[in-house]
Amino acid sequence: MTKPGSSRWITATYVFALSAVAALSITSYLLLDHSLDAQKGYAAAINVAGRQRRLLKGTVYLALRLVNDNGGQARAKTKQALLHEILQMEKAHSALFGRDPSYRPQLPQPSKSSLKILSEPPLSLERWIRVYFKQARLVAELSEEKLAADAVELKALMRIEPALLIGLERMVHQLQHESEQIDLQQSRLALAVTVGICLALVCIGVILFRPMVQRIEHDQYALLEAEDAERNLRREQLQLERITVAGEMAATAAQEIRTPLNALGISAQRITR
């Protein structure tokens, strides 16, 4: 078992801490990227809903122009423009409520609140917009004899327009509200990620770098003690060398003194005899 504070323990803890920070960073990046994609989708949905309102007013304008145009060629062009506007509205409507996955940019799936605006009274946007498409096509298909300002189909189209405008306005407000919620979630997520990374760094400092600093201080203290012991050993060795040299000098001096003394002793013995 690895002992806490050992080199292997510090290395393993360091690798684990870096892996945790990397995993947290990657997770936060993926979450933020997902939130940004959702935000782009809501921005596109708001744009499509606003375009629907413009197409709605354009369709009514073309229907009135179709009635007031003089001549078959002018009416034929207006009729083609009216049918084109209706087709564009139908495509945008299908994309806005998730029925056309091929529509680009891809729009988010409608929320419960959006579905409520779509299908429930008093707005019932889905019902009214289908009726509007039907009435607009009926106006476009009216014969020359039936095209008049008091045509039943045109009057029905004019009556439906205010309700559709209110419903689309509510839809735009709902999408804007959901987009603001996404912004708020992004802000909270960014704050949570920042706090998480800061806490991870603090944990790294407390769990990892503090033992490393303690280990370095311990090794430094042991190194200083070893240096002190080495200096003391050298000092003792130097003193021993000095004592050895002094002993050798004393032995040499004693030998030098002993030789003349021995000669004098021998001479004294001879004289005594």
PDB file of C-alpha atoms in Angstrom:
ATOM      1  CA  MET A   1       0.000   0.000   0.000  1.00  0.00           C
ATOM      2  CA  THR A   2       1.327   3.438  -0.985  1.00  0.00           C
ATOM      3  CA  LYS A   3       2.176   5.568   2.017  1.00  0.00           C
ATOM      4  CA  PRO A   4       0.641   9.073   2.086  1.00  0.00           C
ATOM      5  CA  GLY A   5       3.319  11.669   1.470  1.00  0.00           C
ATOM      6  CA  SER A   6       5.568   9.318  -0.469  1.00  0.00           C
ATOM      7  CA  SER A   7       6.690  10.073  -4.009  1.00  0.00           C
ATOM      8  CA  ARG A   8       4.354   7.496  -5.531  1.00  0.00           C
ATOM      9  CA  TRP A   9       1.407   8.812  -3.527  1.00  0.00           C
ATOM     10  CA  ILE A  10       2.118  12.399  -4.587  1.00  0.00           C
ATOM     11  CA  THR A  11       2.481  11.369  -8.252  1.00  0.00           C
ATOM     12  CA  ALA A  12      -0.759   9.364  -8.223  1.00  0.00           C
ATOM     13  CA  THR A  13      -2.647  12.195  -6.493  1.00  0.00           C
ATOM     14  CA  TYR A  14      -1.257  14.738  -8.941  1.00  0.00           C
ATOM     15  CA  VAL A  15      -2.350  12.655 -11.953  1.00  0.00           C
ATOM     16  CA  PHE A  16      -5.812  12.150 -10.424  1.00  0.00           C
ATOM     17  CA  ALA A  17      -6.210  15.872  -9.715  1.00  0.00           C
ATOM     18  CA  LEU A  18      -5.199  16.868 -13.242  1.00  0.00           C
ATOM     19  CA  SER A  19      -7.580  14.252 -14.668  1.00  0.00           C
ATOM     20  CA  ALA A  20     -10.418  15.639 -12.531  1.00  0.00           C
ATOM     21  CA  VAL A  21      -9.753  19.207 -13.697  1.00  0.00           C
ATOM     22  CA  ALA A  22      -9.553  18.050 -17.326  1.00  0.00           C
ATOM     23  CA  ALA A  23     -12.821  16.082 -17.003  1.00  0.00           C
ATOM     24  CA  LEU A  24     -14.542  19.086 -15.398  1.00  0.00           C
ATOM     25  CA  SER A  25     -13.296  21.396 -18.158  1.00  0.00           C
ATOM     26  CA  ILE A  26     -14.425  19.026 -20.943  1.00  0.00           C
ATOM     27  CA  THR A  27     -17.832  18.543 -19.314  1.00  0.00           C
ATOM     28  CA  SER A  28     -18.327  22.277 -18.929  1.00  0.00           C
ATOM     29  CA  TYR A  29     -17.322  22.830 -22.558  1.00  0.00           C
ATOM     30  CA  LEU A  30     -19.829  20.239 -23.782  1.00  0.00           C
ATOM     31  CA  LEU A  31     -22.614  21.692 -21.627  1.00  0.00           C
ATOM     32  CA  LEU A  32     -21.900  25.245 -22.758  1.00  0.00           C
ATOM     33  CA  ASP A  33     -21.703  24.119 -26.374  1.00  0.00           C
ATOM     34  CA  HIS A  34     -25.089  22.419 -26.010  1.00  0.00           C
ATOM     35  CA  SER A  35     -26.546  25.560 -24.425  1.00  0.00           C
ATOM     36  CA  LEU A  36     -25.178  27.724 -27.222  1.00  0.00           C
ATOM     37  CA  ASP A  37     -26.706  25.415 -29.834  1.00  0.00           C
ATOM     38  CA  ALA A  38     -30.048  25.665 -28.038  1.00  0.00           C
ATOM     39  CA  GLN A  39     -29.704  29.450 -27.928  1.00  0.00           C
ATOM     40  CA  LYS A  40     -29.019  29.545 -31.674  1.00  0.00           C
ATOM     41  CA  GLY A  41     -32.075  27.364 -32.234  1.00  0.00           C
ATOM     42  CA  TYR A  42     -34.318  29.697 -30.236  1.00  0.00           C
ATOM     43  CA  ALA A  43     -32.930  32.719 -32.073  1.00  0.00           C
ATOM     44  CA  ALA A  44     -33.778  31.013 -35.376  1.00  0.00           C
ATOM     45  CA  ALA A  45     -37.273  30.116 -34.068  1.00  0.00           C
ATOM     46  CA  ILE A  46     -37.909  33.734 -33.073  1.00  0.00           C
ATOM     47  CA  ASN A  47     -36.797  34.792 -36.531  1.00  0.00           C
ATOM     48  CA  VAL A  48     -39.136  32.266 -38.172  1.00  0.00           C
ATOM     49  CA  ALA A  49     -42.078  33.370 -35.995  1.00  0.00           C
ATOM     50  CA  GLY A  50     -41.418  37.002 -36.912  1.00  0.00           C
ATOM     51  CA  ARG A  51     -41.189  35.987 -40.555  1.00  0.00           C
ATOM     52  CA  GLN A  52     -44.570  34.287 -40.210  1.00  0.00           C
ATOM     53  CA  ARG A  53     -46.119  37.581 -39.158  1.00  0.00           C
ATOM     54  CA  ARG A  54     -44.565  39.316 -42.151  1.00  0.00           C
ATOM     55  CA  LEU A  55     -45.791  36.561 -44.490  1.00  0.00           C
ATOM     56  CA  LEU A  56     -49.252  36.798 -42.929  1.00  0.00           C
ATOM     57  CA  LYS A  57     -49.508  40.503 -43.691  1.00  0.00           C
ATOM     58  CA  GLY A  58     -48.016  39.920 -47.138  1.00  0.00           C
ATOM     59  CA  THR A  59     -50.612  37.264 -47.887  1.00  0.00           C
ATOM     60  CA  VAL A  60     -53.485  39.590 -46.966  1.00  0.00           C
ATOM     61  CA  TYR A  61     -51.925  42.343 -49.074  1.00  0.00           C
ATOM     62  CA  LEU A  62     -51.605  40.018 -52.082  1.00  0.00           C
ATOM     63  CA  ALA A  63     -55.189  38.799 -51.629  1.00  0.00           C
ATOM     64  CA  LEU A  64     -56.482  42.398 -51.706  1.00  0.00           C
ATOM     65  CA  ARG A  65     -54.216  43.185 -54.647  1.00  0.00           C
ATOM     66  CA  LEU A  66     -55.539  40.128 -56.481  1.00  0.00           C
ATOM     67  CA  VAL A  67     -59.063  41.502 -56.173  1.00  0.00           C
ATOM     68  CA  ASN A  68     -58.079  45.019 -57.283  1.00  0.00           C
ATOM     69  CA  ASP A  69     -55.785  44.059 -60.177  1.00  0.00           C
ATOM     70  CA  ASN A  70     -57.009  44.723 -63.664  1.00  0.00           C
ATOM     71  CA  GLY A  71     -56.213  42.308 -66.431  1.00  0.00           C
ATOM     72  CA  GLY A  72     -55.546  38.622 -66.531  1.00  0.00           C
ATOM     73  CA  GLN A  73     -51.729  38.842 -66.692  1.00  0.00           C
ATOM     74  CA  ALA A  74     -51.418  41.050 -63.596  1.00  0.00           C
ATOM     75  CA  ARG A  75     -53.788  38.829 -61.669  1.00  0.00           C
ATOM     76  CA  ALA A  76     -51.902  35.717 -62.759  1.00  0.00           C
ATOM     77  CA  LYS A  77     -48.632  37.153 -61.376  1.00  0.00           C
ATOM     78  CA  THR A  78     -50.323  38.195 -58.142  1.00  0.00           C
ATOM     79  CA  LYS A  79     -51.918  34.763 -57.823  1.00  0.00           C
ATOM     80  CA  GLN A  80     -48.512  33.073 -58.246  1.00  0.00           C
ATOM     81  CA  ALA A  81     -47.011  35.400 -55.628  1.00  0.00           C
ATOM     82  CA  LEU A  82     -49.906  34.642 -53.259  1.00  0.00           C
ATOM     83  CA  LEU A  83     -49.475  30.877 -53.658  1.00  0.00           C
ATOM     84  CA  HIS A  84     -45.727  31.257 -53.092  1.00  0.00           C
ATOM     85  CA  GLU A  85     -46.356  33.205 -49.876  1.00  0.00           C
ATOM     86  CA  ILE A  86     -48.776  30.529 -48.656  1.00  0.00           C
ATOM     87  CA  LEU A  87     -46.212  27.802 -49.397  1.00  0.00           C
ATOM     88  CA  GLN A  88     -43.526  29.700 -47.486  1.00  0.00           C
ATOM     89  CA  MET A  89     -45.864  30.111 -44.528  1.00  0.00           C
ATOM     90  CA  GLU A  90     -46.661  26.389 -44.505  1.00  0.00           C
ATOM     91  CA  LYS A  91     -42.962  25.461 -44.544  1.00  0.00           C
ATOM     92  CA  ALA A  92     -42.148  27.910 -41.766  1.00  0.00           C
ATOM     93  CA  HIS A  93     -45.115  26.691 -39.736  1.00  0.00           C
ATOM     94  CA  SER A  94     -44.002  23.044 -40.044  1.00  0.00           C
ATOM     95  CA  ALA A  95     -40.443  23.985 -39.025  1.00  0.00           C
ATOM     96  CA  LEU A  96     -41.591  26.143 -36.134  1.00  0.00           C
ATOM     97  CA  PHE A  97     -43.419  23.246 -34.508  1.00  0.00           C
ATOM     98  CA  GLY A  98     -40.869  20.523 -35.220  1.00  0.00           C
ATOM     99  CA  ARG A  99     -42.627  18.810 -38.114  1.00  0.00           C
ATOM    100  CA  ASP A 100     -39.869  19.449 -40.679  1.00  0.00           C
ATOM    101  CA  PRO A 101     -36.470  18.041 -39.547  1.00  0.00           C
ATOM    102  CA  SER A 102     -34.921  18.997 -42.903  1.00  0.00           C
ATOM    103  CA  TYR A 103     -35.526  22.707 -42.299  1.00  0.00           C
ATOM    104  CA  ARG A 104     -32.321  24.727 -41.802  1.00  0.00           C
ATOM    105  CA  PRO A 105     -31.392  26.114 -39.412  1.00  0.00           C
ATOM    106  CA  GLN A 106     -32.716  23.355 -37.153  1.00  0.00           C
ATOM    107  CA  LEU A 107     -35.265  24.709 -34.674  1.00  0.00           C
ATOM    108  CA  PRO A 108     -35.799  23.398 -31.124  1.00  0.00           C
ATOM    109  CA  GLN A 109     -38.721  21.170 -30.258  1.00  0.00           C
ATOM    110  CA  PRO A 110     -41.699  23.203 -28.995  1.00  0.00           C
ATOM    111  CA  SER A 111     -42.077  23.393 -25.247  1.00  0.00           C
ATOM    112  CA  LYS A 112     -45.260  22.670 -23.296  1.00  0.00           C
ATOM    113  CA  SER A 113     -46.082  26.368 -23.206  1.00  0.00           C
ATOM    114  CA  SER A 114     -45.605  26.660 -26.961  1.00  0.00           C
ATOM    115  CA  LEU A 115     -47.800  23.615 -27.545  1.00  0.00           C
ATOM    116  CA  LYS A 116     -50.438  25.190 -25.322  1.00  0.00           C
ATOM    117  CA  ILE A 117     -50.468  28.301 -27.500  1.00  0.00           C
ATOM    118  CA  LEU A 118     -50.581  26.043 -30.534  1.00  0.00           C
ATOM    119  CA  SER A 119     -53.431  23.748 -29.617  1.00  0.00           C
ATOM    120  CA  GLU A 120     -55.440  25.084 -26.660  1.00  0.00           C
ATOM    121  CA  PRO A 121     -58.087  27.851 -26.529  1.00  0.00           C
ATOM    122  CA  PRO A 122     -58.366  30.784 -26.614  1.00  0.00           C
ATOM    123  CA  LEU A 123     -55.575  31.081 -29.208  1.00  0.00           C
ATOM    124  CA  SER A 124     -55.614  27.619 -30.865  1.00  0.00           C
ATOM    125  CA  LEU A 125     -52.970  28.827 -33.286  1.00  0.00           C
ATOM    126  CA  GLU A 126     -52.722  25.496 -35.111  1.00  0.00           C
ATOM    127  CA  ARG A 127     -56.436  25.459 -35.919  1.00  0.00           C
ATOM    128  CA  TRP A 128     -56.599  29.062 -37.055  1.00  0.00           C
ATOM    129  CA  ILE A 129     -53.507  28.877 -39.194  1.00  0.00           C
ATOM    130  CA  ARG A 130     -54.815  25.787 -40.975  1.00  0.00           C
ATOM    131  CA  VAL A 131     -58.095  27.593 -41.652  1.00  0.00           C
ATOM    132  CA  TYR A 132     -56.097  30.591 -42.865  1.00  0.00           C
ATOM    133  CA  PHE A 133     -54.106  28.455 -45.320  1.00  0.00           C
ATOM    134  CA  LYS A 134     -57.323  26.972 -46.641  1.00  0.00           C
ATOM    135  CA  GLN A 135     -59.029  30.345 -47.070  1.00  0.00           C
ATOM    136  CA  ALA A 136     -55.944  31.870 -48.694  1.00  0.00           C
ATOM    137  CA  ARG A 137     -55.828  29.046 -51.241  1.00  0.00           C
ATOM    138  CA  LEU A 138     -59.535  29.459 -51.906  1.00  0.00           C
ATOM    139  CA  VAL A 139     -58.961  33.164 -52.609  1.00  0.00           C
ATOM    140  CA  ALA A 140     -56.075  32.304 -54.946  1.00  0.00           C
ATOM    141  CA  GLU A 141     -58.264  29.793 -56.786  1.00  0.00           C
ATOM    142  CA  LEU A 142     -61.284  32.117 -57.245  1.00  0.00           C
ATOM    143  CA  SER A 143     -62.381  32.620 -60.801  1.00  0.00           C
ATOM    144  CA  GLU A 144     -62.386  36.013 -62.480  1.00  0.00           C
ATOM    145  CA  GLU A 145     -66.109  36.324 -61.950  1.00  0.00           C
ATOM    146  CA  LYS A 146     -65.978  35.663 -58.199  1.00  0.00           C
ATOM    147  CA  LEU A 147     -62.965  37.909 -57.458  1.00  0.00           C
ATOM    148  CA  ALA A 148     -64.486  40.872 -55.627  1.00  0.00           C
ATOM    149  CA  ALA A 149     -63.885  42.811 -52.409  1.00  0.00           C
ATOM    150  CA  ASP A 150     -67.041  41.292 -50.918  1.00  0.00           C
ATOM    151  CA  ALA A 151     -66.074  37.684 -51.706  1.00  0.00           C
ATOM    152  CA  VAL A 152     -66.861  35.348 -48.811  1.00  0.00           C
ATOM    153  CA  GLU A 153     -63.393  33.775 -48.911  1.00  0.00           C
ATOM    154  CA  LEU A 154     -61.672  37.165 -48.738  1.00  0.00           C
ATOM    155  CA  LYS A 155     -63.844  38.301 -45.830  1.00  0.00           C
ATOM    156  CA  ALA A 156     -63.049  35.089 -43.958  1.00  0.00           C
ATOM    157  CA  LEU A 157     -59.366  35.668 -44.600  1.00  0.00           C
ATOM    158  CA  MET A 158     -59.595  39.211 -43.230  1.00  0.00           C
ATOM    159  CA  ARG A 159     -61.429  38.007 -40.096  1.00  0.00           C
ATOM    160  CA  ILE A 160     -58.830  35.344 -39.316  1.00  0.00           C
ATOM    161  CA  GLU A 161     -55.822  37.654 -39.692  1.00  0.00           C
ATOM    162  CA  PRO A 162     -56.133  39.498 -36.292  1.00  0.00           C
ATOM    163  CA  ALA A 163     -56.406  36.234 -34.343  1.00  0.00           C
ATOM    164  CA  LEU A 164     -53.364  34.831 -36.109  1.00  0.00           C
ATOM    165  CA  LEU A 165     -51.363  37.990 -35.453  1.00  0.00           C
ATOM    166  CA  ILE A 166     -52.194  37.759 -31.740  1.00  0.00           C
ATOM    167  CA  GLY A 167     -51.239  34.083 -31.647  1.00  0.00           C
ATOM    168  CA  LEU A 168     -47.951  34.647 -33.471  1.00  0.00           C
ATOM    169  CA  GLU A 169     -47.189  37.604 -31.179  1.00  0.00           C
ATOM    170  CA  ARG A 170     -47.745  35.372 -28.154  1.00  0.00           C
ATOM    171  CA  MET A 171     -45.544  32.722 -29.728  1.00  0.00           C
ATOM    172  CA  VAL A 172     -42.735  35.237 -30.267  1.00  0.00           C
ATOM    173  CA  HIS A 173     -42.996  36.385 -26.633  1.00  0.00           C
ATOM    174  CA  GLN A 174     -42.949  32.764 -25.443  1.00  0.00           C
ATOM    175  CA  LEU A 175     -39.855  31.959 -27.521  1.00  0.00           C
ATOM    176  CA  GLN A 176     -38.139  35.101 -26.247  1.00  0.00           C
ATOM    177  CA  HIS A 177     -38.953  34.065 -22.676  1.00  0.00           C
ATOM    178  CA  GLU A 178     -37.517  30.600 -23.261  1.00  0.00           C
ATOM    179  CA  SER A 179     -34.434  32.145 -24.860  1.00  0.00           C
ATOM    180  CA  GLU A 180     -33.962  34.342 -21.789  1.00  0.00           C
ATOM    181  CA  GLN A 181     -34.231  31.231 -19.625  1.00  0.00           C
ATOM    182  CA  ILE A 182     -31.479  29.631 -21.706  1.00  0.00           C
ATOM    183  CA  ASP A 183     -29.340  32.736 -21.146  1.00  0.00           C
ATOM    184  CA  LEU A 184     -29.963  32.490 -17.417  1.00  0.00           C
ATOM    185  CA  GLN A 185     -29.044  28.801 -17.432  1.00  0.00           C
ATOM    186  CA  GLN A 186     -25.849  29.593 -19.331  1.00  0.00           C
ATOM    187  CA  SER A 187     -24.918  32.227 -16.758  1.00  0.00           C
ATOM    188  CA  ARG A 188     -25.595  29.840 -13.882  1.00  0.00           C
ATOM    189  CA  LEU A 189     -23.688  27.068 -15.632  1.00  0.00           C
ATOM    190  CA  ALA A 190     -20.713  29.333 -16.258  1.00  0.00           C
ATOM    191  CA  LEU A 191     -20.754  30.388 -12.593  1.00  0.00           C
ATOM    192  CA  ALA A 192     -21.019  26.760 -11.433  1.00  0.00           C
ATOM    193  CA  VAL A 193     -18.134  25.743 -13.688  1.00  0.00           C
ATOM    194  CA  THR A 194     -15.979  28.599 -12.414  1.00  0.00           C
ATOM    195  CA  VAL A 195     -16.749  27.727  -8.796  1.00  0.00           C
ATOM    196  CA  GLY A 196     -16.111  24.045  -9.500  1.00  0.00           C
ATOM    197  CA  ILE A 197     -12.718  24.711 -11.074  1.00  0.00           C
ATOM    198  CA  CYS A 198     -11.770  27.035  -8.191  1.00  0.00           C
ATOM    199  CA  LEU A 199     -12.785  24.378  -5.653  1.00  0.00           C
ATOM    200  CA  ALA A 200     -10.825  21.776  -7.601  1.00  0.00           C
ATOM    201  CA  LEU A 201      -7.750  23.997  -7.556  1.00  0.00           C
ATOM    202  CA  VAL A 202      -8.179  24.611  -3.823  1.00  0.00           C
ATOM    203  CA  CYS A 203      -8.489  20.864  -3.232  1.00  0.00           C
ATOM    204  CA  ILE A 204      -5.380  20.311  -5.321  1.00  0.00           C
ATOM    205  CA  GLY A 205      -3.546  22.864  -3.221  1.00  0.00           C
ATOM    206  CA  VAL A 206      -4.722  21.381   0.071  1.00  0.00           C
ATOM    207  CA  ILE A 207      -4.539  17.686  -0.777  1.00  0.00           C
ATOM    208  CA  LEU A 208      -1.624  17.648  -3.180  1.00  0.00           C
ATOM    209  CA  PHE A 209       0.656  20.646  -3.003  1.00  0.00           C
ATOM    210  CA  ARG A 210       0.612  20.962   0.777  1.00  0.00           C
ATOM    211  CA  PRO A 211       2.062  17.443   1.251  1.00  0.00           C
ATOM    212  CA  MET A 212       4.502  18.195  -1.557  1.00  0.00           C
ATOM    213  CA  VAL A 213       5.660  21.359   0.221  1.00  0.00           C
ATOM    214  CA  GLN A 214       5.915  19.464   3.499  1.00  0.00           C
ATOM    215  CA  ARG A 215       7.912  16.741   1.769  1.00  0.00           C
ATOM    216  CA  ILE A 216      10.222  19.330   0.213  1.00  0.00           C
ATOM    217  CA  GLU A 217      10.694  21.046   3.587  1.00  0.00           C
ATOM    218  CA  HIS A 218      11.422  17.680   5.212  1.00  0.00           C
ATOM    219  CA  ASP A 219      13.949  16.787   2.499  1.00  0.00           C
ATOM    220  CA  GLN A 220      15.519  20.220   2.758  1.00  0.00           C
ATOM    221  CA  TYR A 221      15.850  19.869   6.541  1.00  0.00           C
ATOM    222  CA  ALA A 222      17.368  16.399   6.123  1.00  0.00           C
ATOM    223  CA  LEU A 223      19.792  17.785   3.531  1.00  0.00           C
ATOM    224  CA  LEU A 224      20.864  20.560   5.883  1.00  0.00           C
ATOM    225  CA  GLU A 225      21.414  18.029   8.652  1.00  0.00           C
ATOM    226  CA  ALA A 226      23.489  15.864   6.282  1.00  0.00           C
ATOM    227  CA  GLU A 227      25.563  18.890   5.305  1.00  0.00           C
ATOM    228  CA  ASP A 228      26.121  19.749   8.975  1.00  0.00           C
ATOM    229  CA  ALA A 229      27.149  16.156   9.691  1.00  0.00           C
ATOM    230  CA  GLU A 230      29.500  16.207   6.718  1.00  0.00           C
ATOM    231  CA  ARG A 231      31.094  19.464   7.891  1.00  0.00           C
ATOM    232  CA  ASN A 232      31.546  18.041  11.400  1.00  0.00           C
ATOM    233  CA  LEU A 233      33.086  14.878   9.957  1.00  0.00           C
ATOM    234  CA  ARG A 234      35.492  16.895   7.853  1.00  0.00           C
ATOM    235  CA  ARG A 235      36.404  19.030  10.858  1.00  0.00           C
ATOM    236  CA  GLU A 236      37.110  15.928  12.945  1.00  0.00           C
ATOM    237  CA  GLN A 237      39.098  14.373  10.104  1.00  0.00           C
ATOM    238  CA  LEU A 238      41.176  17.557   9.772  1.00  0.00           C
ATOM    239  CA  GLN A 239      41.868  17.592  13.506  1.00  0.00           C
ATOM    240  CA  LEU A 240      42.835  13.909  13.350  1.00  0.00           C
ATOM    241  CA  GLU A 241      45.204  14.626  10.478  1.00  0.00           C
ATOM    242  CA  ARG A 242      46.788  17.495  12.442  1.00  0.00           C
ATOM    243  CA  ILE A 243      47.210  15.268  15.502  1.00  0.00           C
ATOM    244  CA  THR A 244      48.754  12.558  13.321  1.00  0.00           C
ATOM    245  CA  VAL A 245      51.222  15.031  11.793  1.00  0.00           C
ATOM    246  CA  ALA A 246      52.096  16.381  15.228  1.00  0.00           C
ATOM    247  CA  GLY A 247      52.677  12.851  16.492  1.00  0.00           C
ATOM    248  CA  GLU A 248      54.912  12.050  13.554  1.00  0.00           C
ATOM    249  CA  MET A 249      56.910  15.246  14.148  1.00  0.00           C
ATOM    250  CA  ALA A 250      57.241  14.418  17.864  1.00  0.00           C
ATOM    251  CA  ALA A 251      58.407  10.889  17.055  1.00  0.00           C
ATOM    252  CA  THR A 252      60.991  12.240  14.611  1.00  0.00           C
ATOM    253  CA  ALA A 253      62.232  14.785  17.135  1.00  0.00           C
ATOM    254  CA  ALA A 254      62.462  12.124  19.837  1.00  0.00           C
ATOM    255  CA  GLN A 255      64.464   9.916  17.512  1.00  0.00           C
ATOM    256  CA  GLU A 256      66.781  12.764  16.689  1.00  0.00           C
ATOM    257  CA  ILE A 257      67.337  13.512  20.404  1.00  0.00           C
ATOM    258  CA  ARG A 258      67.666   9.864  21.451  1.00  0.00           C
ATOM    259  CA  THR A 259      70.587   9.187  19.067  1.00  0.00           C
ATOM    260  CA  PRO A 260      73.067  11.787  20.545  1.00  0.00           C
ATOM    261  CA  LEU A 261      71.990  10.847  24.040  1.00  0.00           C
ATOM    262  CA  ASN A 262      72.798   7.229  23.396  1.00  0.00           C
ATOM    263  CA  ALA A 263      76.201   8.207  22.056  1.00  0.00           C
ATOM    264  CA  LEU A 264      76.914  10.329  25.151  1.00  0.00           C
ATOM    265  CA  GLY A 265      75.849   7.456  27.405  1.00  0.00           C
ATOM    266  CA  ILE A 266      78.236   5.074  25.687  1.00  0.00           C
ATOM    267  CA  SER A 267      81.086   7.623  25.937  1.00  0.00           C
ATOM    268  CA  ALA A 268      80.409   8.185  29.633  1.00  0.00           C
ATOM    269  CA  GLN A 269      80.559   4.455  30.300  1.00  0.00           C
ATOM    270  CA  ARG A 270      83.932   4.205  28.541  1.00  0.00           C
ATOM    271  CA  ILE A 271      85.402   7.061  30.597  1.00  0.00           C
ATOM    272  CA  THR A 272      84.183   5.506  33.808  1.00  0.00           C
ATOM    273  CA  ARG A 273      86.006   2.273  33.009  1.00  0.00           C
TER     274      ARG A 273
END
